[in-house]
Coordinates of C-alpha atoms and ligand atoms in Angstrom, one line a residue:
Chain A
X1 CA 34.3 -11.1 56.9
X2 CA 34.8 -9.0 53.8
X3 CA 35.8 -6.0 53.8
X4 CA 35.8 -2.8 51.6
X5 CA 39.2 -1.4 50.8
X6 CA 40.4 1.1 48.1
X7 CA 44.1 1.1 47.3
X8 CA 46.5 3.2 45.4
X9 CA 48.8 0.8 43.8
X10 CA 51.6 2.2 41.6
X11 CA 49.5 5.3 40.5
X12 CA 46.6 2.9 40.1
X13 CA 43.5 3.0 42.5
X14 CA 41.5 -0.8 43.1
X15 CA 38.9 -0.5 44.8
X16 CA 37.3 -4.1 45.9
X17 CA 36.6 -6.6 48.4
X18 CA 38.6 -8.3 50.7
X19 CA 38.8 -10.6 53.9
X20 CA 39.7 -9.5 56.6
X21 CA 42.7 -12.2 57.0
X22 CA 44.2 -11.6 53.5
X23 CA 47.7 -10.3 53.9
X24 CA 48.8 -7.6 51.9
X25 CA 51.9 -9.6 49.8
X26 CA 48.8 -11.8 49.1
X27 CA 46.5 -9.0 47.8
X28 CA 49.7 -7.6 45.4
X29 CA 50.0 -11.1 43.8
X30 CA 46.6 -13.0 43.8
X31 CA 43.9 -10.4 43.3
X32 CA 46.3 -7.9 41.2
X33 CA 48.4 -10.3 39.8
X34 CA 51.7 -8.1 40.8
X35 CA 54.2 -11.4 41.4
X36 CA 57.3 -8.9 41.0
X37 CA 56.5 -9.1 44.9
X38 CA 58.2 -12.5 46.4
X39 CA 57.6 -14.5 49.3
X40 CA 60.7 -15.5 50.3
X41 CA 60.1 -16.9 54.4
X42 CA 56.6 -16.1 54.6
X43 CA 57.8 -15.4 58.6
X44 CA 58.7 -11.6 58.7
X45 CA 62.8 -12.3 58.0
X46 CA 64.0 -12.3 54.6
X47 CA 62.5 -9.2 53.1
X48 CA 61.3 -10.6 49.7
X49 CA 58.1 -8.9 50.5
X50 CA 59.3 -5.6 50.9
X51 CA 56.9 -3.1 49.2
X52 CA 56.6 0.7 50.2
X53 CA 53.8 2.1 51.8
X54 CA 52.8 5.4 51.9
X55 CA 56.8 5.8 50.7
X56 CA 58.1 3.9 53.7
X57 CA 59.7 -0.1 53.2
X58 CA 57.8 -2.5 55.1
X59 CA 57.2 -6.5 55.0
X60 CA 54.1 -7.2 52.9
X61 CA 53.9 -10.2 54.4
X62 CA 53.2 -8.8 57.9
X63 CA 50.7 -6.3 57.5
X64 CA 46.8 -6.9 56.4
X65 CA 45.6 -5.7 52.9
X66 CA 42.7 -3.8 54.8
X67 CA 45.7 -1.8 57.2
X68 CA 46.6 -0.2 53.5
X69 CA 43.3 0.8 53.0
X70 CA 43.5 4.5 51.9
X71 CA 47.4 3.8 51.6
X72 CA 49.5 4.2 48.0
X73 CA 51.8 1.2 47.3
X74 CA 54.5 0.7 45.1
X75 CA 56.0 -2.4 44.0
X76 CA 59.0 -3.2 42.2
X77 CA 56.5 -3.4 38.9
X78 CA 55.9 0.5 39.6
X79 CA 60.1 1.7 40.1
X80 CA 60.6 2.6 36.2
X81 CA 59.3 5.3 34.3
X82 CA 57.3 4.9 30.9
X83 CA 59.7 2.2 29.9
X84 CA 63.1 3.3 31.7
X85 CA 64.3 1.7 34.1
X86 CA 64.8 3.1 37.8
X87 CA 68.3 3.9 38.5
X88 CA 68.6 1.1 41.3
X89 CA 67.5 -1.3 38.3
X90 CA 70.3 -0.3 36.0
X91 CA 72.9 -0.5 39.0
X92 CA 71.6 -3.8 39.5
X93 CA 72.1 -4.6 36.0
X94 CA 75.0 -2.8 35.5
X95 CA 76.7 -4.3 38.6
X96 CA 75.5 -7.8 38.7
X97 CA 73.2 -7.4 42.1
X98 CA 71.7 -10.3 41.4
X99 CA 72.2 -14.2 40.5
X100 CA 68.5 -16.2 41.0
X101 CA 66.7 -12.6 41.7
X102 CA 64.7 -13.9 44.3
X103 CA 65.7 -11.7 46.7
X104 CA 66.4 -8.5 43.9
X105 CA 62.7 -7.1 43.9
X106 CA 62.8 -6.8 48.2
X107 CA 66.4 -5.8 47.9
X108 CA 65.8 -3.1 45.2
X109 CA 62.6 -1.5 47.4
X110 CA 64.9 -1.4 50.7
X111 CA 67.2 0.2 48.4
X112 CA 65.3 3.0 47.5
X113 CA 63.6 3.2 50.9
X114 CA 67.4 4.3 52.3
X115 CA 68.5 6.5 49.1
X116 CA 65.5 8.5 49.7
X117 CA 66.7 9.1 53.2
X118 CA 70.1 9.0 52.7
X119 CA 71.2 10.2 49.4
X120 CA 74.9 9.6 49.9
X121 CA 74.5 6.2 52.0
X122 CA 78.4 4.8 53.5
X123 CA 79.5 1.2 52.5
X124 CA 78.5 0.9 56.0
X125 CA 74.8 2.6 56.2
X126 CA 73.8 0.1 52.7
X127 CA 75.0 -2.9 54.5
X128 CA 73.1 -1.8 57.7
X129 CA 69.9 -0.7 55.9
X130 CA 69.6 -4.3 54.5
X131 CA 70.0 -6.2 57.6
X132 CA 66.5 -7.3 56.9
X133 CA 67.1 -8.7 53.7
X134 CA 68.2 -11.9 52.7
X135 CA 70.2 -13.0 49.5
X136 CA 71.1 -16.9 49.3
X137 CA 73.4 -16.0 46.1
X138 CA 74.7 -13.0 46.0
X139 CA 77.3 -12.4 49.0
X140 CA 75.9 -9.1 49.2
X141 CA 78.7 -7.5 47.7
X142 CA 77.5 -6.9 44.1
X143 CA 74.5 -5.4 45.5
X144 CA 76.0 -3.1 48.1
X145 CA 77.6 -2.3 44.7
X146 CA 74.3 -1.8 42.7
X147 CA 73.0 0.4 45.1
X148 CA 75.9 2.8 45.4
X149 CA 76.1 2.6 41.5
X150 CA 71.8 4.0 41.9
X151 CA 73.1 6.8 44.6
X152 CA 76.1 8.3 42.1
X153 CA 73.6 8.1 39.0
X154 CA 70.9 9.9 41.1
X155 CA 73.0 12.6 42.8
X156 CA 74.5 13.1 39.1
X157 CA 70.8 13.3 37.6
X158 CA 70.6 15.9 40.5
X159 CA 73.5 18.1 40.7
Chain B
X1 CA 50.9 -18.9 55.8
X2 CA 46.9 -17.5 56.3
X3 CA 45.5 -16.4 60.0
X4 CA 42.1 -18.1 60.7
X5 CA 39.0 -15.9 60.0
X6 CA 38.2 -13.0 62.0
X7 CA 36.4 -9.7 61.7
X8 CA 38.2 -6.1 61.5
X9 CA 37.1 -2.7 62.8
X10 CA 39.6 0.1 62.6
X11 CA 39.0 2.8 65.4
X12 CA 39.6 6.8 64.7
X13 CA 39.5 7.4 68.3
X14 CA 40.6 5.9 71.7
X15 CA 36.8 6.3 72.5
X16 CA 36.3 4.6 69.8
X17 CA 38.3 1.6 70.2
X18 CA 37.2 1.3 73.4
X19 CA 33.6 0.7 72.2
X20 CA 34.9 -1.6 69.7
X21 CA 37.0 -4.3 72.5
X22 CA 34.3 -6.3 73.3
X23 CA 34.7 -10.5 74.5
X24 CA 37.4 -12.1 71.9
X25 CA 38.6 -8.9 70.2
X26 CA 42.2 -7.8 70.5
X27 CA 44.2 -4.6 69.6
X28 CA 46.2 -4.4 66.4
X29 CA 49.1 -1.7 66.8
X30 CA 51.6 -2.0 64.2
X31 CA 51.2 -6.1 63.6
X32 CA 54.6 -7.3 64.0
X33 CA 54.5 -9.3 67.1
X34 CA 50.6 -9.7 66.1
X35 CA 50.1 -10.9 62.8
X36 CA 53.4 -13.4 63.1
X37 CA 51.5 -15.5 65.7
X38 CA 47.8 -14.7 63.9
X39 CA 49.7 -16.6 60.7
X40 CA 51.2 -19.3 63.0
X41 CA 48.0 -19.7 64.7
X42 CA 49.1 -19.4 68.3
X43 CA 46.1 -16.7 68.5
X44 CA 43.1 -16.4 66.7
X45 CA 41.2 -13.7 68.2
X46 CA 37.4 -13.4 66.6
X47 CA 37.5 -9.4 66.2
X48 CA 41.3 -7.4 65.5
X49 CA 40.4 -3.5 66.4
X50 CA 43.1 -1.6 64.8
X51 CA 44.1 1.6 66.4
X52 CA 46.8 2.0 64.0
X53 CA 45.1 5.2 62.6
X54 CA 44.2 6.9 65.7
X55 CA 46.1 10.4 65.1
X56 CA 45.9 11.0 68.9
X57 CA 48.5 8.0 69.8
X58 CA 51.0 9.1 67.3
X59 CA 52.1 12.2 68.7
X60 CA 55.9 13.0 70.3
X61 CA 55.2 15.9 72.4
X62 CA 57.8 17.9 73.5
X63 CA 56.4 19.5 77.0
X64 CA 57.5 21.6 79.9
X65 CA 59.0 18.5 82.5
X66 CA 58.2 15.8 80.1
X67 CA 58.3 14.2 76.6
X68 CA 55.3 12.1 75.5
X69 CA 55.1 9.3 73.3
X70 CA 51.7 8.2 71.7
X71 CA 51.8 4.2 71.9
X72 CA 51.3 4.1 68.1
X73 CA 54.7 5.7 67.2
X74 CA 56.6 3.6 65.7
X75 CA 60.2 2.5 66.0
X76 CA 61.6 4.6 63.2
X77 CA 59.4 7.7 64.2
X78 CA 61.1 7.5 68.0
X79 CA 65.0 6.8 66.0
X80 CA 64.3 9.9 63.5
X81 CA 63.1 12.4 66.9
X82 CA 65.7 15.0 67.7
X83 CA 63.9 16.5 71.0
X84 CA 64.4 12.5 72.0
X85 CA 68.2 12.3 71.0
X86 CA 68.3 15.5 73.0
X87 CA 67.1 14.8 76.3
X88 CA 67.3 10.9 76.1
X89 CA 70.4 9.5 73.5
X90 CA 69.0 5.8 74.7
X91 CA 65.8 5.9 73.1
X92 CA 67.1 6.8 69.6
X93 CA 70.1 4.3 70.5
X94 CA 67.4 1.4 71.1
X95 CA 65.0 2.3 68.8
X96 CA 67.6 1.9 65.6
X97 CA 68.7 -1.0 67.2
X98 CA 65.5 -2.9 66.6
X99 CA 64.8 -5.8 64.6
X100 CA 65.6 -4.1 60.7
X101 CA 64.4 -0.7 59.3
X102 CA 61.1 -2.4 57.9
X103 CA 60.1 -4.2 61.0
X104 CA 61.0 -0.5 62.7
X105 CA 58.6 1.3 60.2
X106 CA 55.3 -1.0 61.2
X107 CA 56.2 -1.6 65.2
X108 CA 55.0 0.7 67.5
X109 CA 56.3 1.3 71.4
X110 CA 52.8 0.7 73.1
X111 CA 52.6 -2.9 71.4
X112 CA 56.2 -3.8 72.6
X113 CA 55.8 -3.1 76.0
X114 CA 51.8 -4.3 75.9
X115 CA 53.5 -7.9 74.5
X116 CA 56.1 -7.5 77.1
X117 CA 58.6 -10.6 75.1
X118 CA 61.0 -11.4 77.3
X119 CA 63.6 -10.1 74.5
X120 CA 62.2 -6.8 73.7
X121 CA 64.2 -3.8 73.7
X122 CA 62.0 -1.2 75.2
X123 CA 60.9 -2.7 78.4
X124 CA 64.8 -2.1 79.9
X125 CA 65.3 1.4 78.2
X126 CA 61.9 2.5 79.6
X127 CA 62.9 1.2 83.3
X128 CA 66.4 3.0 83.0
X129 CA 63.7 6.4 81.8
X130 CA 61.6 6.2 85.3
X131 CA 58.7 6.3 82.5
X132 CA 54.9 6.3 83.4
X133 CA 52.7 4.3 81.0
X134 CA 49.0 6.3 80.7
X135 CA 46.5 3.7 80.3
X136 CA 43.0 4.5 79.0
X137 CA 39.8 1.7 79.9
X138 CA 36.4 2.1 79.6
X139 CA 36.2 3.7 83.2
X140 CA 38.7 6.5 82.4
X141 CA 42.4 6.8 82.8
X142 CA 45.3 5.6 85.0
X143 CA 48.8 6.2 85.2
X144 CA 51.0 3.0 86.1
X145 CA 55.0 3.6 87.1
X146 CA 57.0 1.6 84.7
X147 CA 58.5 0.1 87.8
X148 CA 55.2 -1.5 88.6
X149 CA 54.3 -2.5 84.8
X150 CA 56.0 -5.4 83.9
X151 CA 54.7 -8.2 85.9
X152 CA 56.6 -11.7 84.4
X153 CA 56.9 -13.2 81.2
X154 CA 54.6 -11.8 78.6
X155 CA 52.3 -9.8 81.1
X156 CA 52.2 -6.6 82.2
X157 CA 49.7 -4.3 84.3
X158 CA 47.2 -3.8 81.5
X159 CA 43.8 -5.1 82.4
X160 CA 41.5 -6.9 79.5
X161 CA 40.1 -3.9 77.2
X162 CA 42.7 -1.5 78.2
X163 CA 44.7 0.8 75.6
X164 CA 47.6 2.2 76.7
X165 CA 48.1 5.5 75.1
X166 CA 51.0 7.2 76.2
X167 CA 54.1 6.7 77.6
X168 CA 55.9 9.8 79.4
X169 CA 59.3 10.1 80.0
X170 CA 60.8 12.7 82.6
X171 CA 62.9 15.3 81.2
X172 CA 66.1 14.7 83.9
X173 CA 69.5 15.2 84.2
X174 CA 69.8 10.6 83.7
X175 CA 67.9 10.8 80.7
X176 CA 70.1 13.3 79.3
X177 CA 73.2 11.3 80.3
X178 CA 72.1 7.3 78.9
X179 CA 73.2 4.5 76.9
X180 CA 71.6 1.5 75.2
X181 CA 73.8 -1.3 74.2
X182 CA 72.4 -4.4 73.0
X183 CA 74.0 -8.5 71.9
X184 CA 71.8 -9.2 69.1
X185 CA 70.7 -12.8 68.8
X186 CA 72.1 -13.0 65.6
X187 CA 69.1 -14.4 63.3
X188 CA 66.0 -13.0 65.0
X189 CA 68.1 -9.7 66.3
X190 CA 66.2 -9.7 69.3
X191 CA 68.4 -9.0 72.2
X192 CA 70.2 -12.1 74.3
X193 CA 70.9 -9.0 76.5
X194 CA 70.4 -5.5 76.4
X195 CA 71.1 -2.9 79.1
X196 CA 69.8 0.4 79.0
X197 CA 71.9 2.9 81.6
X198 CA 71.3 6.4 83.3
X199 CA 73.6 8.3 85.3
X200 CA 73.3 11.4 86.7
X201 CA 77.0 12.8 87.7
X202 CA 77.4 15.4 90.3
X203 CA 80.9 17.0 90.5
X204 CA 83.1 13.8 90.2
X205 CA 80.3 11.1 91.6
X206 CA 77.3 9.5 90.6
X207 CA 74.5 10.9 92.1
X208 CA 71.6 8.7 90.7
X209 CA 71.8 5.9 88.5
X210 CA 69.0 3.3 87.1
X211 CA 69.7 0.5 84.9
X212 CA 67.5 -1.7 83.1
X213 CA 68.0 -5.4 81.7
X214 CA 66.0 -7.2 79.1
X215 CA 66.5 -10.6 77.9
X216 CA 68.5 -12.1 80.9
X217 CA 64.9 -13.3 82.7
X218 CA 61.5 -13.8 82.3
X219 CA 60.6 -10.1 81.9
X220 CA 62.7 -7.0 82.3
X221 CA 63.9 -5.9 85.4
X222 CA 65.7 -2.8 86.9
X223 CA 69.9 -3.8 88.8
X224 CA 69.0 -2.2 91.7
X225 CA 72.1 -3.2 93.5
X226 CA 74.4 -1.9 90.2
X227 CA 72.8 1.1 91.6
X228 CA 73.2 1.6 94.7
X229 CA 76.7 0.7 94.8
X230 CA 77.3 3.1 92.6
X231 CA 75.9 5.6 94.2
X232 CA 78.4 8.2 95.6
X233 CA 81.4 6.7 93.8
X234 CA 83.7 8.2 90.9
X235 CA 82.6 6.6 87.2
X236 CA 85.7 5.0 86.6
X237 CA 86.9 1.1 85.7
X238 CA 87.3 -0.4 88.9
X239 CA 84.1 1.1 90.5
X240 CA 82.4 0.1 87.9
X241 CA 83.9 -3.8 87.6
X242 CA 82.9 -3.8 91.6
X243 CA 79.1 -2.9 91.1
X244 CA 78.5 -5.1 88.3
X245 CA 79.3 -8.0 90.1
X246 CA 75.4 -7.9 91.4
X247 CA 74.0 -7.6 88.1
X248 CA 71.9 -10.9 88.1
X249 CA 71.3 -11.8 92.3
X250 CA 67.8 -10.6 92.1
X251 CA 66.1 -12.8 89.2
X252 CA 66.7 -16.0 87.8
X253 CA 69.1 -16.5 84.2
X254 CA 67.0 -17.7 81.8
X255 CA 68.5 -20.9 79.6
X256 CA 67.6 -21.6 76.2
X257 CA 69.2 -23.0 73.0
X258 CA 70.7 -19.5 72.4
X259 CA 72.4 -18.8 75.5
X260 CA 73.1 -21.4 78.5
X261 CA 72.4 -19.6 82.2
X262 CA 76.2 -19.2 82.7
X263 CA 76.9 -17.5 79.1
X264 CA 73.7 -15.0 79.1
X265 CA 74.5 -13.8 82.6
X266 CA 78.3 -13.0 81.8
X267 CA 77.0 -11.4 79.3
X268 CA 74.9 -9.5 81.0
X269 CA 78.1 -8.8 83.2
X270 CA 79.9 -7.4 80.3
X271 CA 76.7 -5.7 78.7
X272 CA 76.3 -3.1 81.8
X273 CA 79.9 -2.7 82.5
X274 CA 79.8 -1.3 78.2
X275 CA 76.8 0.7 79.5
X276 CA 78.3 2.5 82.1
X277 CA 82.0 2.6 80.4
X278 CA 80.3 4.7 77.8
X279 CA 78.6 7.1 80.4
X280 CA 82.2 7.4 81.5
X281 CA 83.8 8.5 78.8
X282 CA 80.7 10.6 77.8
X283 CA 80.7 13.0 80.5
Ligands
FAD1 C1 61.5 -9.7 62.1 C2 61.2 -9.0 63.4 C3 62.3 -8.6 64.2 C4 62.0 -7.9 65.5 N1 63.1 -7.5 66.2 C5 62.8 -6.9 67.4 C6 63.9 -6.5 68.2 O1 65.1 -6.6 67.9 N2 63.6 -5.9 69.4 C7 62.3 -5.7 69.8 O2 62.1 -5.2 70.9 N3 61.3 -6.1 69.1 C8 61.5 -6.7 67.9 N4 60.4 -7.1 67.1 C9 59.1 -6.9 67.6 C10 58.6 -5.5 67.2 O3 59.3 -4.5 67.8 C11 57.1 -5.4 67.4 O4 56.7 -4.2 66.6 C12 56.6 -5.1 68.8 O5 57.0 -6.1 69.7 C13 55.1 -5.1 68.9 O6 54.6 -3.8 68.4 P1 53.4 -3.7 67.4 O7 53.0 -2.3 67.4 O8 53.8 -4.3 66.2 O9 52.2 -4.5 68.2 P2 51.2 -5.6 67.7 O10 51.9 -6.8 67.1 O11 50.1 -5.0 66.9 O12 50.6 -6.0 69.1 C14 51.3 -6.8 70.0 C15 50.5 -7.0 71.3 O13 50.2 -5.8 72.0 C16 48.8 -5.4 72.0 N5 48.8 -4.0 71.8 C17 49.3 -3.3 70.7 N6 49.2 -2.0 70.9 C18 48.6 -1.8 72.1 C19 48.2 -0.7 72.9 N7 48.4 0.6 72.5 N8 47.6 -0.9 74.1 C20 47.3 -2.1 74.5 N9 47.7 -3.3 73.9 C21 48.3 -3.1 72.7 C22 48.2 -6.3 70.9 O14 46.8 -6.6 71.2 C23 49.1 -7.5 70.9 O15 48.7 -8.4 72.0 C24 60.7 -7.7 65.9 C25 59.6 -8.1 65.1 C26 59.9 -8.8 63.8 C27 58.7 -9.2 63.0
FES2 S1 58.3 -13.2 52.9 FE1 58.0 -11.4 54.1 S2 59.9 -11.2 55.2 FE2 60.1 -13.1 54.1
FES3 S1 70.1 -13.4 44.0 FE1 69.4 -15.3 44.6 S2 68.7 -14.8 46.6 FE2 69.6 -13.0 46.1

């Protein structure tokens, strides 16, 4: 059955039609064309899919399009800022967070999920906050890295 | 992966949902035990009512003799509650210790204990809480005793086209003194074992205790005989190393590919002796 939804999607409202069934990471990459959002295990694990909604990190993968209804979404497309790049890109860059980037958009969304509630996260608290996200290349260490590289640049851009 | 075809009302009211839970329509709380086996097609339900964004059912209420959860808070919201790490440390304890911070910001309590997986963290915590579980159907409400929810693997109390709405923990001297440790299966993080414990101390000596297990058997179940044989005794080392030793003589050790029946219920063992070590050292 279709169903009416209206979604705020990196500042942007669609309004359209959906089925019932269609998954939100579905929704981001085949009716918006937003494919910065992966699927990585299409099975709830790996965290490729990790988009925000309504500000908080969750698994695109395993929630409906029409349960974000009435919700605002970012996506990795929607982290920078007419142009420049969102701190946790740069410490990705800067630090080499990422080999294949498969996992990089989920990782960089969990990232800013925890900075926002934990400004001045541990070595510790990172590794913990990503215990839903999977990297294949990586080791982990480079981006445990990036994202304490984001938290000095944003505390800086704050004091 | 795409679930088969079904239609999708979303309720603003219990009333509401009520109306809407007719033959072949199931509940959607927060989706992640749901929508994994709607994609893997072990359940294709013709209707999904989604209570999701009923404000009543996701409320924390802080009341005289009792703190209420709303079945549609979610993990995160019960980890991030301060009148809960207050007069029940367990609850925070268990709820950060589920699945990963995404899969806590979707899941909510009333669809973990409603899908009642063997595995699940908050069918043990809520025994060890003496909880009551307020269940709403079409011919009004009912309160069940957590001790008389869970009923064996994957079932529970609640009757077809029932919403459970609430759960309500006692504010009591155990709650304020409890633990939740938990062995992670290490790729799903579900727990191999988790033990919730509650002790209430008076002078030097365990007054009351209640423990709850989860993942040993088919559905969670309370030690009673860790209990009792604690009862009246210091909480120390050796009295606790003699009342574990009854830990698993009421059910029956699951086996799986994880954990063989002899290596889940030593763990078990060692899971409520860490329990209770930390109540010891707490006090
Ligand atoms: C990757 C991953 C890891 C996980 N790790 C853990 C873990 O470590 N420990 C753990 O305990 N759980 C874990 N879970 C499960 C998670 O906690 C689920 O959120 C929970 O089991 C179900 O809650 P839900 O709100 O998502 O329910 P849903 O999936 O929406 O529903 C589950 C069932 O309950 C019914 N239901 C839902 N709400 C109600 C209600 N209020 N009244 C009556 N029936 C209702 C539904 O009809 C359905 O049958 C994990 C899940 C995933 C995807
Ligand atoms: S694709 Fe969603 S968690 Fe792997
Ligand atoms: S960089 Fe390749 S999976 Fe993480």
């Amino acid at each position: 059955m279709a169903n009416n939804i209206s979604i705020t999607v990196n500042g942007k409202t669609h309004t359209g039609e959906v089925e019932a069934r269609t998954l939100l990471v579905d929704y981001l990459r085949e009716h918006l064309s937003l494919t910065g959002t992966h699927i990585g295990c299409d099975t709830s694990s790996c965290g490729a899919c990790t988009v925000h909604v309504d500000g908080k990190a969750v698994k695109s993968c395993t929630m409906l399009a029409v349960q974000a209804d009435g919700c605002e979404v970012t996506t990795v497309e929607g982290l920078s800022t007419n142009g420049s790049l969102h701190p946790i890109q740069e410490g990705f860059r800067e630090e080499h967070g990422l080999q294949c980037g498969f996992c990089t958009p989920g990782m960089m969304m969990t990232a800013t999920d925890l900075l926002k509630r934990n400004p001045n996260p541990t070595e510790h608290e990172i590794r913990e906050a990503l215990e839903g996200n999977f990297c294949r290349c990586t080791g982990y260490h480079n981006i445990v890295k990036s994202i304490q590289h984001a938290a000095n640049k944003m505390n800086e851009a704050t004091a | 992966m795409i679930p088969t075809s079904f239609d999708y009302k979303k309720a603003s009211s219990v009333e509401e949902a009520l109306g809407m839970l007719g033959d072949d329509a199931q509940i959607l709380g927060g989706g992640h035990s749901l929508i994994p086996a709607l994609k893997l097609r072990l359940n294709a339900p013709g209707t999904l009512v989604d209570i999701s964004k009923i404000d009543s059912l996701k409320v924390i209420r802080d009341n005289e003799n009792s703190i209420t959860i709303g079945a549609g808070v979610t993990h995160a919201e019960i980890a991030a509650s301060d009148v809960l790490a207050q007069h029940c440390p367990m609850m925070g304890q268990a709820a950060n210790a589920i699945g990963d911070i995404q899969v806590r910001n979707r899941g909510t309590i009333g669809g973990s204990i409603a899908h009642a997986d063997p595995a699940a963290d908050w069918p043990a915590v809520l025994l060890a809480t003496d909880a009551n579980v307020i269940i709403q159907g079409k011919n009004g409400k009912r309160t069940v005793d957590i001790d008389q929810f869970f009923k064996g693997f994957f079932e529970t109390a609640l009757e077809e086209g029932e919403i459970i709405t609430t759960i309500s923990i006692p504010k009591t001297a155990f709650n304020r003194n409890s633990t939740y440790v938990k062995f992670k299966q290490p790729a799903s993080r579900f727990a191999l074992v988790g033990c919730a414990a509650a002790v209430e101390m008076d002078g030097g000596s365990v007054k009351s205790a209640r423990i709850g297990l989860t993942g040993v058997s088919e559905y969670a179940y309370r030690a009673t005989g860790v209990e009792n044989a604690l009862a009246g005794k210091a909480l120390n080392a050796d009295t606790i190393a003699s009342a574990v030793s009854g830990v698993t003589d009421s059910v029956d050790v699951m086996s799986d590919h994880y954990a063989s029946e002899k290596y889940r219920s030593h763990l078990a063992h060692v899971f409520v002796k860490r329990a209770l070590m930390n109540l010891s050292y707490s006090k």
